[in-house]
CSV table of C-alpha atoms and ligand atoms in Angstrom, one decimal:
chain,number,residue,atom,x,y,z
A,204,UNK,CA,0.1,-0.1,0.0
A,205,UNK,CA,1.2,3.6,-0.8
A,206,UNK,CA,0.9,6.0,2.2
A,207,UNK,CA,0.5,9.9,2.0
A,208,UNK,CA,2.5,11.7,5.1
A,209,UNK,CA,0.3,14.1,6.7
A,210,UNK,CA,2.1,17.0,9.1
A,211,UNK,CA,1.1,19.8,10.8
A,212,UNK,CA,3.7,21.4,12.9
A,213,UNK,CA,3.2,23.8,16.3
A,214,UNK,CA,5.8,26.2,16.8
A,215,UNK,CA,6.8,28.3,19.5
A,216,UNK,CA,8.6,31.2,19.3
A,217,UNK,CA,9.7,33.6,22.3
A,218,UNK,CA,8.8,37.1,21.9
A,219,UNK,CA,11.6,39.6,22.1
A,220,UNK,CA,10.6,41.9,25.1
A,221,UNK,CA,12.6,42.9,27.9
A,222,UNK,CA,10.4,41.9,30.5
A,223,UNK,CA,8.1,38.8,31.0
A,224,UNK,CA,4.6,38.5,29.7
A,225,UNK,CA,2.8,39.3,33.6
A,226,UNK,CA,5.5,40.4,35.7
A,227,UNK,CA,8.8,43.0,35.5
A,228,UNK,CA,11.4,40.4,35.9
A,229,UNK,CA,14.0,40.0,32.9
A,230,UNK,CA,13.9,37.9,30.2
A,231,UNK,CA,17.9,38.2,30.0
A,232,UNK,CA,19.3,35.1,28.7
A,233,UNK,CA,22.2,33.4,30.8
A,234,UNK,CA,21.5,35.0,34.0
A,235,UNK,CA,22.7,32.7,37.2
A,236,UNK,CA,20.0,30.3,37.7
A,237,UNK,CA,16.4,31.5,39.5
A,238,UNK,CA,17.8,35.1,39.2
A,239,UNK,CA,15.4,36.6,37.2
A,240,UNK,CA,12.4,35.5,39.3
A,241,UNK,CA,9.7,37.8,41.7
A,242,UNK,CA,6.5,36.3,43.4
A,243,UNK,CA,4.4,36.4,40.4
A,244,UNK,CA,6.3,34.0,37.8
A,245,UNK,CA,7.2,32.0,41.0
A,246,UNK,CA,3.8,31.2,41.5
A,247,UNK,CA,3.4,32.5,45.2
A,248,UNK,CA,-0.2,32.7,46.6
A,249,UNK,CA,-1.9,35.9,46.1
A,250,UNK,CA,0.4,37.3,43.6
A,251,UNK,CA,-1.7,39.0,40.6
A,252,UNK,CA,-0.4,39.1,36.8
A,253,UNK,CA,-0.1,42.6,34.9
A,254,UNK,CA,-0.1,41.8,31.2
A,255,UNK,CA,2.8,43.2,29.3
A,256,UNK,CA,1.7,45.5,26.0
A,257,UNK,CA,5.0,44.7,24.5
A,258,UNK,CA,4.2,41.0,24.5
A,259,UNK,CA,0.7,41.6,22.9
A,260,UNK,CA,2.2,44.3,19.8
A,261,UNK,CA,4.9,41.6,18.9
A,262,UNK,CA,2.6,39.0,18.9
A,263,UNK,CA,0.0,41.1,16.7
A,264,UNK,CA,3.1,41.6,14.1
A,265,UNK,CA,3.6,37.6,13.9
A,266,UNK,CA,-0.3,37.7,13.5
A,267,UNK,CA,-0.3,40.4,10.7
A,268,UNK,CA,3.2,39.1,9.0
A,269,UNK,CA,1.4,35.4,8.2
A,270,UNK,CA,-2.0,36.8,6.9
A,271,UNK,CA,-3.9,35.9,10.2
A,272,UNK,CA,-7.0,37.9,11.2
A,273,UNK,CA,-6.8,39.3,15.0
A,274,UNK,CA,-9.7,38.5,16.9
A,275,UNK,CA,-11.3,41.5,18.6
A,276,UNK,CA,-12.0,40.3,21.4
A,277,UNK,CA,-9.0,38.4,23.7
A,278,UNK,CA,-9.1,36.3,26.9
A,279,UNK,CA,-6.5,34.1,28.4
A,280,UNK,CA,-6.9,30.5,30.0
A,281,UNK,CA,-5.7,28.3,32.6
A,282,UNK,CA,-4.1,25.3,31.4
A,283,UNK,CA,-4.0,23.1,34.6
A,284,UNK,CA,-1.4,20.4,34.8
A,285,UNK,CA,1.5,19.5,37.5
A,286,UNK,CA,5.1,19.7,36.8
A,287,UNK,CA,7.7,20.9,38.9
A,288,UNK,CA,8.9,23.5,36.3
A,289,UNK,CA,5.5,25.1,36.7
A,290,UNK,CA,5.3,26.5,40.2
A,291,UNK,CA,1.3,27.6,39.9
A,292,UNK,CA,0.2,24.3,38.5
A,293,UNK,CA,-1.4,25.9,35.5
A,294,UNK,CA,0.1,27.7,32.8
A,295,UNK,CA,-1.6,30.9,31.3
A,296,UNK,CA,-2.4,30.8,27.9
A,297,UNK,CA,-5.3,31.1,25.5
A,298,UNK,CA,-7.7,28.9,24.2
A,299,UNK,CA,-11.0,29.2,22.9
A,300,UNK,CA,-10.2,32.8,21.7
A,301,UNK,CA,-6.7,33.1,20.3
A,302,UNK,CA,-5.2,36.2,19.2
A,303,UNK,CA,-4.9,34.9,15.5
A,304,UNK,CA,-6.9,32.7,13.1
A,305,UNK,CA,-6.8,31.0,9.7
A,306,UNK,CA,-3.6,32.6,8.1
A,307,UNK,CA,-1.0,31.4,6.0
A,308,UNK,CA,2.4,31.4,4.6
A,309,UNK,CA,3.9,30.6,1.6
A,310,UNK,CA,6.8,28.2,0.8
A,311,UNK,CA,8.7,27.1,-2.2
A,312,UNK,CA,9.5,23.4,-3.1
A,313,UNK,CA,11.4,22.4,-5.7
A,314,UNK,CA,10.5,25.5,-7.9
A,315,UNK,CA,7.0,25.5,-7.2
A,316,UNK,CA,4.8,27.6,-4.8
A,317,UNK,CA,3.0,25.7,-2.2
A,318,UNK,CA,0.4,27.6,0.2
A,319,UNK,CA,0.7,26.3,4.0
A,320,UNK,CA,-2.5,27.4,6.4
A,321,UNK,CA,-1.9,28.4,9.7
A,322,UNK,CA,-4.7,27.5,12.2
A,323,UNK,CA,-4.0,29.8,15.1
A,324,UNK,CA,-1.5,31.7,16.8
A,325,UNK,CA,-1.9,32.2,20.8
A,326,UNK,CA,0.2,33.9,23.3
A,327,UNK,CA,0.9,32.0,26.5
A,328,UNK,CA,3.8,32.2,29.3
A,329,UNK,CA,7.1,29.3,29.2
A,330,UNK,CA,7.5,27.0,32.0
A,331,UNK,CA,10.9,26.8,33.5
A,332,UNK,CA,13.5,24.6,33.1
A,333,UNK,CA,14.6,21.3,34.8
A,334,UNK,CA,18.2,20.5,34.5
A,335,UNK,CA,19.0,17.0,35.8
A,336,UNK,CA,21.9,16.3,37.8
A,337,UNK,CA,23.2,13.5,35.8
A,338,UNK,CA,24.6,16.1,33.3
A,339,UNK,CA,26.4,18.0,36.5
A,340,UNK,CA,27.7,15.4,37.9
A,341,UNK,CA,25.5,14.8,40.7
A,342,UNK,CA,23.5,11.8,39.5
A,343,UNK,CA,20.2,11.2,41.2
A,344,UNK,CA,19.6,15.2,41.6
A,345,UNK,CA,17.1,17.3,39.8
A,346,UNK,CA,17.4,21.5,40.0
A,347,UNK,CA,14.9,23.5,38.8
A,348,UNK,CA,15.6,27.2,36.9
A,349,UNK,CA,12.6,29.4,37.0
A,350,UNK,CA,14.5,32.5,34.7
A,351,UNK,CA,12.2,31.1,32.0
A,352,UNK,CA,8.9,30.9,34.0
A,353,UNK,CA,6.7,33.5,32.5
A,354,UNK,CA,8.4,34.5,29.4
A,355,UNK,CA,6.1,35.3,26.5
A,356,UNK,CA,5.8,33.2,23.6
A,357,UNK,CA,3.3,32.7,20.8
A,358,UNK,CA,2.3,29.4,19.5
A,359,UNK,CA,1.8,29.4,15.8
A,360,UNK,CA,-0.1,26.3,14.8
A,361,UNK,CA,-0.3,24.7,11.3
A,362,UNK,CA,-3.0,23.4,9.1
A,363,UNK,CA,-2.0,19.6,8.5
A,364,UNK,CA,-0.6,20.9,4.8
A,365,UNK,CA,2.6,19.6,5.2
A,366,UNK,CA,4.0,16.8,2.9
A,367,UNK,CA,7.4,15.8,3.6
A,368,UNK,CA,10.2,16.4,6.2
A,369,UNK,CA,11.7,18.3,3.7
A,370,UNK,CA,8.5,20.8,3.1
A,371,UNK,CA,8.6,20.9,6.9
A,372,UNK,CA,12.0,22.2,7.1
A,373,UNK,CA,11.3,24.8,4.4
A,374,UNK,CA,8.1,26.3,5.9
A,375,UNK,CA,10.1,26.6,9.2
A,376,UNK,CA,12.7,28.3,7.4
A,377,UNK,CA,10.2,30.6,6.0
A,378,UNK,CA,8.4,31.1,9.3
A,379,UNK,CA,11.5,31.9,10.9
A,380,UNK,CA,12.7,34.5,8.2
A,381,UNK,CA,9.1,36.3,8.8
A,382,UNK,CA,9.5,36.2,12.4
A,383,UNK,CA,13.3,37.6,12.4
A,384,UNK,CA,12.2,40.2,9.5
A,385,UNK,CA,8.6,41.3,12.0
A,386,UNK,CA,11.1,41.6,14.8
A,387,UNK,CA,9.0,39.5,16.6
A,388,UNK,CA,11.5,36.8,17.9
A,389,UNK,CA,15.2,36.8,17.7
A,390,UNK,CA,14.5,32.7,16.8
A,391,UNK,CA,17.8,31.5,18.2
A,392,UNK,CA,17.3,27.8,18.4
A,393,UNK,CA,20.3,27.2,20.6
A,394,UNK,CA,18.9,29.4,23.3
A,395,UNK,CA,15.2,27.7,22.8
A,396,UNK,CA,13.5,31.0,21.3
A,397,UNK,CA,12.3,29.1,18.7
A,398,UNK,CA,11.2,25.2,19.0
A,399,UNK,CA,8.5,22.7,17.2
A,400,UNK,CA,6.5,20.0,18.0
A,401,UNK,CA,5.7,17.8,14.8
A,402,UNK,CA,2.6,15.9,14.1
A,403,UNK,CA,2.8,13.3,11.8
A,404,UNK,CA,0.5,10.7,10.7
A,405,UNK,CA,-0.3,8.3,7.4
A,406,UNK,CA,-3.1,7.7,5.4
A,407,UNK,CA,-3.7,5.4,2.6
A,408,UNK,CA,-3.0,7.4,-0.9
A,409,UNK,CA,-6.1,8.8,-1.8
A,410,UNK,CA,-8.3,8.6,1.5
A,411,UNK,CA,-10.0,11.5,2.3
A,412,UNK,CA,-9.9,10.9,6.4
A,413,UNK,CA,-6.4,11.5,8.2
A,414,UNK,CA,-4.9,8.7,10.2
A,415,UNK,CA,-4.0,8.6,13.7
A,416,UNK,CA,-0.9,10.8,14.7
A,417,UNK,CA,2.0,10.9,17.0
A,418,UNK,CA,3.1,14.3,18.6
A,419,UNK,CA,7.3,14.5,18.8
A,420,UNK,CA,8.0,17.2,21.3
A,421,UNK,CA,11.0,20.1,21.6
A,422,UNK,CA,12.6,19.7,18.3
A,423,UNK,CA,15.3,22.2,18.7
A,424,UNK,CA,16.9,22.4,15.4
A,425,UNK,CA,15.3,22.4,11.4
A,426,UNK,CA,17.4,19.2,10.7
A,427,UNK,CA,16.6,17.3,13.7
A,428,UNK,CA,12.6,18.3,12.9
A,429,UNK,CA,13.1,17.0,8.9
A,430,UNK,CA,14.9,13.5,10.8
A,431,UNK,CA,12.5,13.0,13.4
A,432,UNK,CA,9.8,13.2,11.0
A,433,UNK,CA,11.4,11.2,8.4
A,434,UNK,CA,12.4,8.4,10.9
A,435,UNK,CA,8.3,8.4,12.2
A,436,UNK,CA,7.2,8.2,8.6
A,437,UNK,CA,9.6,5.2,8.0
A,438,UNK,CA,8.2,3.6,11.9
A,439,UNK,CA,4.4,4.3,11.2
A,440,UNK,CA,5.1,2.8,7.6
A,441,UNK,CA,6.1,-0.6,9.1
A,442,UNK,CA,3.9,-0.5,11.9
A,443,UNK,CA,1.2,0.0,9.6
A,444,UNK,CA,2.7,-2.5,7.0
A,445,UNK,CA,2.3,-5.0,9.7
A,446,UNK,CA,-1.5,-4.6,10.0
A,447,UNK,CA,-1.0,-3.1,13.3
A,448,UNK,CA,-2.3,0.4,14.4
A,449,UNK,CA,-0.5,3.6,15.3
A,450,UNK,CA,-1.1,5.0,19.2
A,451,UNK,CA,-1.8,8.4,19.5
A,452,UNK,CA,1.0,9.4,21.6
A,453,UNK,CA,3.7,12.2,22.6
A,454,UNK,CA,7.1,11.3,21.7
A,455,UNK,CA,10.6,12.4,22.1
A,456,UNK,CA,13.6,12.8,19.5
A,457,UNK,CA,16.9,11.4,20.5
A,458,UNK,CA,19.4,12.8,18.1
A,459,UNK,CA,22.3,10.8,18.8
A,460,UNK,CA,20.6,7.7,17.8
A,461,UNK,CA,18.3,9.7,15.3
A,462,UNK,CA,15.3,7.8,16.4
A,463,UNK,CA,11.7,9.0,18.2
A,464,UNK,CA,10.7,6.9,21.5
A,465,UNK,CA,7.3,7.5,23.4
A,466,UNK,CA,7.2,9.6,26.4
A,467,UNK,CA,3.5,9.3,27.2
A,468,UNK,CA,0.3,8.8,25.8
A,469,UNK,CA,-1.6,11.4,24.2
A,470,UNK,CA,-3.5,14.0,26.6
A,471,UNK,CA,-6.8,15.6,25.7
A,472,UNK,CA,-8.4,19.0,25.8
A,473,UNK,CA,-10.3,18.1,28.6
A,474,UNK,CA,-7.3,16.8,30.9
A,475,UNK,CA,-6.3,20.1,31.2
A,476,UNK,CA,-9.7,21.4,32.8
A,477,UNK,CA,-9.5,24.8,30.7
A,478,UNK,CA,-10.9,27.7,32.1
A,479,UNK,CA,-10.9,31.4,31.8
A,480,UNK,CA,-8.5,33.3,33.6
A,481,UNK,CA,-10.1,35.2,36.4
A,482,UNK,CA,-7.1,37.3,37.3
A,483,UNK,CA,-6.6,38.8,33.7
A,484,UNK,CA,-9.6,41.3,32.3
A,485,UNK,CA,-10.3,40.1,28.6
A,486,UNK,CA,-8.2,42.4,26.2
A,487,UNK,CA,-10.1,44.5,23.2
A,488,UNK,CA,-8.4,45.0,20.1
A,489,UNK,CA,-9.5,48.0,17.8
A,490,UNK,CA,-9.2,48.0,14.2
A,491,UNK,CA,-7.0,51.2,14.3
A,492,UNK,CA,-5.0,49.3,16.7
A,493,UNK,CA,-4.7,46.9,14.2
A,494,UNK,CA,-3.9,49.4,10.9
A,495,UNK,CA,-1.1,51.0,13.2
A,496,UNK,CA,0.6,47.7,14.0
A,497,UNK,CA,0.0,46.5,10.4
A,498,UNK,CA,1.2,49.6,8.8
A,499,UNK,CA,4.5,49.7,11.5
A,500,UNK,CA,5.7,46.2,9.8
A,501,UNK,CA,8.5,46.4,7.6
A,502,UNK,CA,9.0,44.5,4.1
A,503,UNK,CA,8.8,41.0,5.0
A,504,UNK,CA,10.8,38.1,2.9
A,505,UNK,CA,8.6,37.4,0.0
A,506,UNK,CA,8.0,41.1,-0.9
A,507,UNK,CA,11.8,41.5,-0.1
A,508,UNK,CA,12.2,38.0,-2.4
A,509,UNK,CA,10.0,39.3,-5.3
A,510,UNK,CA,11.7,43.0,-5.2
A,511,UNK,CA,15.5,41.3,-5.5
A,512,UNK,CA,14.1,39.5,-8.6
A,513,UNK,CA,12.6,42.8,-10.3
A,514,UNK,CA,15.2,45.1,-9.2
A,515,UNK,CA,18.7,43.0,-9.3
A,516,UNK,CA,17.3,40.7,-12.0
A,517,UNK,CA,18.7,37.7,-10.6
A,518,UNK,CA,16.8,34.1,-10.7
A,519,UNK,CA,14.0,33.5,-7.8
A,520,UNK,CA,16.5,30.6,-6.4
A,521,UNK,CA,19.2,33.2,-6.0
A,522,UNK,CA,16.5,36.0,-4.3
A,523,UNK,CA,14.9,33.1,-1.9
A,524,UNK,CA,18.4,31.9,-0.2
A,525,UNK,CA,19.5,35.8,0.1
A,526,UNK,CA,16.4,36.6,1.7
A,527,UNK,CA,16.2,34.0,4.7
A,528,UNK,CA,17.6,36.3,7.2
A,529,UNK,CA,17.3,40.3,7.4
A,530,UNK,CA,21.0,40.2,7.8
A,531,UNK,CA,21.9,38.4,4.7
A,532,UNK,CA,19.6,40.4,3.0
A,533,UNK,CA,20.7,43.7,4.1
A,534,UNK,CA,24.4,42.5,3.5
A,535,UNK,CA,23.4,41.8,0.0
A,536,UNK,CA,22.1,45.2,-0.9
A,537,UNK,CA,25.1,47.0,1.0
A,538,UNK,CA,27.3,44.8,-1.7
A,539,UNK,CA,25.2,45.5,-4.4
A,540,UNK,CA,25.8,49.6,-4.2
A,541,UNK,CA,29.4,49.1,-4.3
A,542,UNK,CA,29.5,46.9,-7.1
A,543,UNK,CA,26.9,46.5,-9.3
A,544,UNK,CA,27.0,43.3,-10.9
A,545,UNK,CA,24.1,41.7,-9.1
A,546,UNK,CA,24.4,38.2,-10.1
A,547,UNK,CA,28.2,37.8,-9.6
A,548,UNK,CA,27.7,39.3,-6.0
A,549,UNK,CA,24.4,36.9,-5.4
A,550,UNK,CA,27.2,34.1,-6.7
A,551,UNK,CA,30.1,34.7,-4.2
A,552,UNK,CA,27.3,35.2,-1.3
A,553,UNK,CA,25.7,32.0,-1.9
A,554,UNK,CA,28.8,30.0,-3.0
A,555,UNK,CA,31.5,31.5,-0.7
A,556,UNK,CA,30.3,33.5,1.9
A,557,UNK,CA,27.6,31.2,3.0
A,558,UNK,CA,29.6,28.0,2.8
A,559,UNK,CA,32.5,29.2,4.9
A,560,UNK,CA,29.8,31.1,7.8
A,561,UNK,CA,27.9,27.5,7.6
A,562,UNK,CA,31.1,25.2,8.0
A,563,UNK,CA,31.9,27.4,11.1
A,564,UNK,CA,28.4,28.1,12.3
A,565,UNK,CA,29.0,31.6,12.4
A,566,UNK,CA,26.4,34.6,12.0
A,567,UNK,CA,26.6,36.8,8.9
A,568,UNK,CA,26.9,39.8,11.8
A,569,UNK,CA,30.2,38.4,12.6
A,570,UNK,CA,31.6,37.8,9.6
A,571,UNK,CA,34.9,39.1,9.1
A,572,UNK,CA,34.6,40.2,5.8
A,573,UNK,CA,32.2,43.0,5.1
A,574,UNK,CA,30.2,44.3,2.0
A,575,UNK,CA,33.6,46.4,1.4
A,576,UNK,CA,35.8,43.7,2.0
A,577,UNK,CA,33.8,41.3,-0.6
A,578,UNK,CA,33.4,44.0,-3.4
A,579,UNK,CA,37.0,45.4,-3.2
A,580,UNK,CA,38.0,41.7,-4.2
A,581,UNK,CA,35.3,41.5,-6.6
A,582,UNK,CA,36.9,44.7,-8.4
A,583,UNK,CA,40.4,43.1,-8.2
A,584,UNK,CA,38.9,40.1,-10.2
A,585,UNK,CA,37.6,43.0,-12.8
A,586,UNK,CA,40.7,44.9,-13.0
A,587,UNK,CA,43.0,41.7,-13.7
A,588,UNK,CA,45.2,41.8,-10.6
A,589,UNK,CA,44.0,37.9,-9.8
A,590,UNK,CA,41.7,35.4,-11.6
A,591,UNK,CA,38.5,34.4,-9.9
A,592,UNK,CA,40.4,31.0,-9.0
A,593,UNK,CA,42.8,33.2,-6.8
A,594,UNK,CA,40.4,35.4,-5.5
A,595,UNK,CA,38.6,32.2,-3.8
A,596,UNK,CA,42.0,31.5,-2.2
A,597,UNK,CA,42.2,35.2,-1.1
A,598,UNK,CA,38.9,34.9,0.0
A,599,UNK,CA,39.5,32.3,2.1
A,600,UNK,CA,42.3,33.8,4.0
A,601,UNK,CA,40.2,37.3,4.2
A,602,UNK,CA,37.6,34.7,6.4
A,603,UNK,CA,40.5,33.4,8.3
A,604,UNK,CA,42.6,36.5,9.2
A,605,UNK,CA,40.2,39.3,8.4
A,606,UNK,CA,42.8,40.9,6.6
A,607,UNK,CA,41.5,43.0,3.3
A,608,UNK,CA,42.0,41.7,-0.5
A,609,UNK,CA,45.3,43.6,-1.4
A,610,UNK,CA,46.9,42.8,1.7
A,611,UNK,CA,46.5,38.9,1.6
A,612,UNK,CA,47.6,39.3,-2.5
A,613,UNK,CA,50.8,41.0,-1.4
A,614,UNK,CA,51.4,38.4,1.2
A,615,UNK,CA,50.4,35.6,-0.7
A,616,UNK,CA,52.1,36.9,-4.1
A,617,UNK,CA,49.2,36.3,-5.7
A,618,UNK,CA,49.5,38.5,-9.1
A,619,UNK,CA,47.8,37.5,-11.9
A,620,UNK,CA,50.0,36.3,-15.2
A,621,UNK,CA,48.9,38.6,-17.6
A,622,UNK,CA,52.2,39.0,-19.9
A,623,UNK,CA,51.6,36.8,-23.0
A,624,UNK,CA,55.0,35.6,-23.6
A,625,UNK,CA,55.4,34.1,-20.2
A,626,UNK,CA,51.9,32.7,-20.9
A,627,UNK,CA,53.2,31.2,-24.4
A,628,UNK,CA,56.4,29.5,-22.3
A,629,UNK,CA,54.0,27.7,-20.3
A,630,UNK,CA,51.6,26.9,-23.2
A,631,UNK,CA,54.6,25.5,-25.3
A,632,UNK,CA,55.7,23.7,-22.4
A,633,UNK,CA,52.2,22.2,-22.2
A,634,UNK,CA,51.9,21.2,-26.0
A,635,UNK,CA,55.3,19.3,-25.7
A,636,UNK,CA,54.6,17.5,-22.8
A,637,UNK,CA,50.9,16.1,-24.0
A,638,UNK,CA,51.7,15.5,-27.9
A,639,UNK,CA,49.2,12.5,-27.6
A,640,UNK,CA,46.2,14.9,-26.4
A,641,UNK,CA,47.2,17.8,-28.8
A,642,UNK,CA,46.9,15.1,-31.7
A,643,UNK,CA,43.3,13.9,-30.0
A,644,UNK,CA,42.0,17.5,-30.0
A,645,UNK,CA,42.8,18.1,-33.6
A,646,UNK,CA,40.7,14.8,-34.3
A,647,UNK,CA,38.0,16.2,-33.0
A,648,UNK,CA,38.1,15.3,-29.3
A,649,UNK,CA,37.1,18.9,-28.0
A,650,UNK,CA,37.0,17.8,-24.5
A,651,UNK,CA,40.8,17.4,-24.7
A,652,UNK,CA,41.0,21.1,-24.6
A,653,UNK,CA,39.8,21.7,-21.2
A,654,UNK,CA,42.1,19.3,-20.0
A,655,UNK,CA,45.0,21.2,-21.4
A,656,UNK,CA,43.7,24.6,-20.0
A,657,UNK,CA,43.6,22.9,-16.8
A,658,UNK,CA,47.6,21.9,-17.6
A,659,UNK,CA,48.6,25.3,-17.9
A,660,UNK,CA,46.7,26.7,-15.2
A,661,UNK,CA,48.5,24.0,-12.7
A,662,UNK,CA,51.9,24.8,-14.3
A,663,UNK,CA,51.3,28.6,-13.5
A,664,UNK,CA,50.2,27.7,-9.9
A,665,UNK,CA,46.8,29.1,-10.7
A,666,UNK,CA,47.9,32.4,-11.6
A,667,UNK,CA,47.7,32.6,-15.1
A,668,UNK,CA,44.9,34.8,-16.8
A,669,UNK,CA,42.4,32.2,-18.1
A,670,UNK,CA,41.1,34.0,-20.8
A,671,UNK,CA,44.6,34.5,-22.2
A,672,UNK,CA,45.6,31.0,-21.9
A,673,UNK,CA,42.7,29.9,-23.4
A,674,UNK,CA,43.5,32.1,-26.8
A,675,UNK,CA,47.1,31.2,-26.8
A,676,UNK,CA,46.5,27.6,-26.4
A,677,UNK,CA,44.0,27.9,-29.6
A,678,UNK,CA,46.6,30.0,-31.4
A,679,UNK,CA,49.4,27.7,-30.7
A,680,UNK,CA,47.5,24.5,-31.8
A,681,UNK,CA,46.2,26.2,-35.0
B,1959,LIG,P1,-2.8,19.5,20.8
B,1959,LIG,O1,-2.7,20.5,21.4
B,1959,LIG,O2,-3.7,18.1,20.8
B,1959,LIG,O3,-1.7,18.9,19.9
B,1959,LIG,P2,-3.7,21.1,18.4
B,1959,LIG,O4,-4.9,21.6,17.5
B,1959,LIG,O5,-3.0,22.2,19.0
B,1959,LIG,O6,-3.6,19.8,19.1
B,1959,LIG,O7,-2.4,21.0,17.3
B,1959,LIG,C1,-2.3,19.8,16.6
B,1959,LIG,C2,-1.5,19.6,15.4
B,1959,LIG,O8,-1.8,18.6,15.2
B,1959,LIG,C3,-1.6,21.2,14.1
B,1959,LIG,O9,-0.4,21.4,13.8
B,1959,LIG,C4,-2.8,19.8,13.1
B,1959,LIG,O10,-2.1,20.5,11.6
B,1959,LIG,C5,-2.0,18.8,13.3
B,1959,LIG,N1,-2.7,17.4,13.0
B,1959,LIG,C6,-4.0,17.4,13.4
B,1959,LIG,N2,-4.6,16.2,12.9
B,1959,LIG,C7,-3.2,15.6,12.2
B,1959,LIG,C8,-3.1,14.2,11.3
B,1959,LIG,N3,-4.2,13.6,11.4
B,1959,LIG,N4,-1.8,14.1,11.0
B,1959,LIG,C9,-1.1,14.7,11.0
B,1959,LIG,N5,-1.1,16.0,11.6
B,1959,LIG,C10,-2.4,16.2,12.1
B,1960,LIG,MG1,-0.1,19.7,20.2
B,1961,LIG,ZN1,8.8,37.5,37.8
């Protein structure tokens, strides 16, 4: 039997506020344990929450930038459960009246566009963090850090519109870009400010009704989301093919082993005994406020992507990559101002720059090469000082040492050989050494020419001007 994969994602994004959602404690990451706490976020009896208006405005931005409509009437709800990281014994969240409803974002998958629906976006507070002694050299003990308790979050729930791990990853990439552009969240996955739960089910190809789903919780990297989904798809396929049925449950992903495993059976809404939060008044949001918030939104990734294609005449593929983060897009635009060949700049950023950044996990904001440095290098190719192959070597050195291109070129003695007679000498040498290949080329084996060019380039230690090598080789052979 052929199965269709059905995926819906729940994403928790931490809102970029200075203080927590219901108290004045700092949201600063990395403070000493339990430093950022007060009676409210520690859940002391008798303390009262006060709602943070900035959190609401950021959550509204999240809704508006993902095409959600904003409900004019908002109410918080209590979600009751016991866990040691939840001092109140309930989480303040939204239930029957979420802030945002029925949005969508567009993703591109293998060059085709796909619209992914958003069911809802609601606001809630984060829970604390348990630290188990095994990791601290005191096995058998557990510690709790309440610094995270009460940090404002939005939960963004997608429709079950995704059909593969790859689509899920693309959706997350787009969503992260939107939240980053709209300045809703810093989306720092290492610090846990973006986390994802993946709901996965299978159904026989052609069947309308959805199959039973599992939910894999707390995935903190896009790669893990994709892998956990792919693992679940394999696992569920095997279960179904054996004639067994899928158990609806919550699972966890072990990134070391690359497997998901069962955590607990799935809880239902009624298990939480949701009820309206009595300590907070409902919030009315009028249309002027919504309009004002919408007007204040900056250019979003999709708009920027379209503008890049139109203004810089670069392929949509390039524009997609260059707009995955605001910082990369800004780097690109600054570079194009300094060096007006947009496709060449795009090639260098997508190829060399992002390759280096990905390999050492750096952000472009801390990149040792700035737009000025990159474009100075490109100008040195244009004026013939170096060829593009040498430029790649220079680029690597600039990235390592932060030195300007000219300095690297001088230190390494990397001046391009543009003197025809010097290149002619090399060409003759190579022709002499490769008489067989020359014969083959003359007999119509065109491919051999590339080999000969390569030999001359190699002999020149990569420093010969490639166009000249081509020209002189042709001249000499004929
Ligand atoms: P819960 O709180 O039980 O997790 P939510 O409604 O908050 O429920 O979220 C459910 C998520 O699961 C949504 O993203 C939804 O698209 C997805 N989903 C629902 N049914 C299925 C299914 N059969 N297969 C895959 N995903 C599903
Ligand atoms: Mg869920
Ligand atoms: Zn507090």
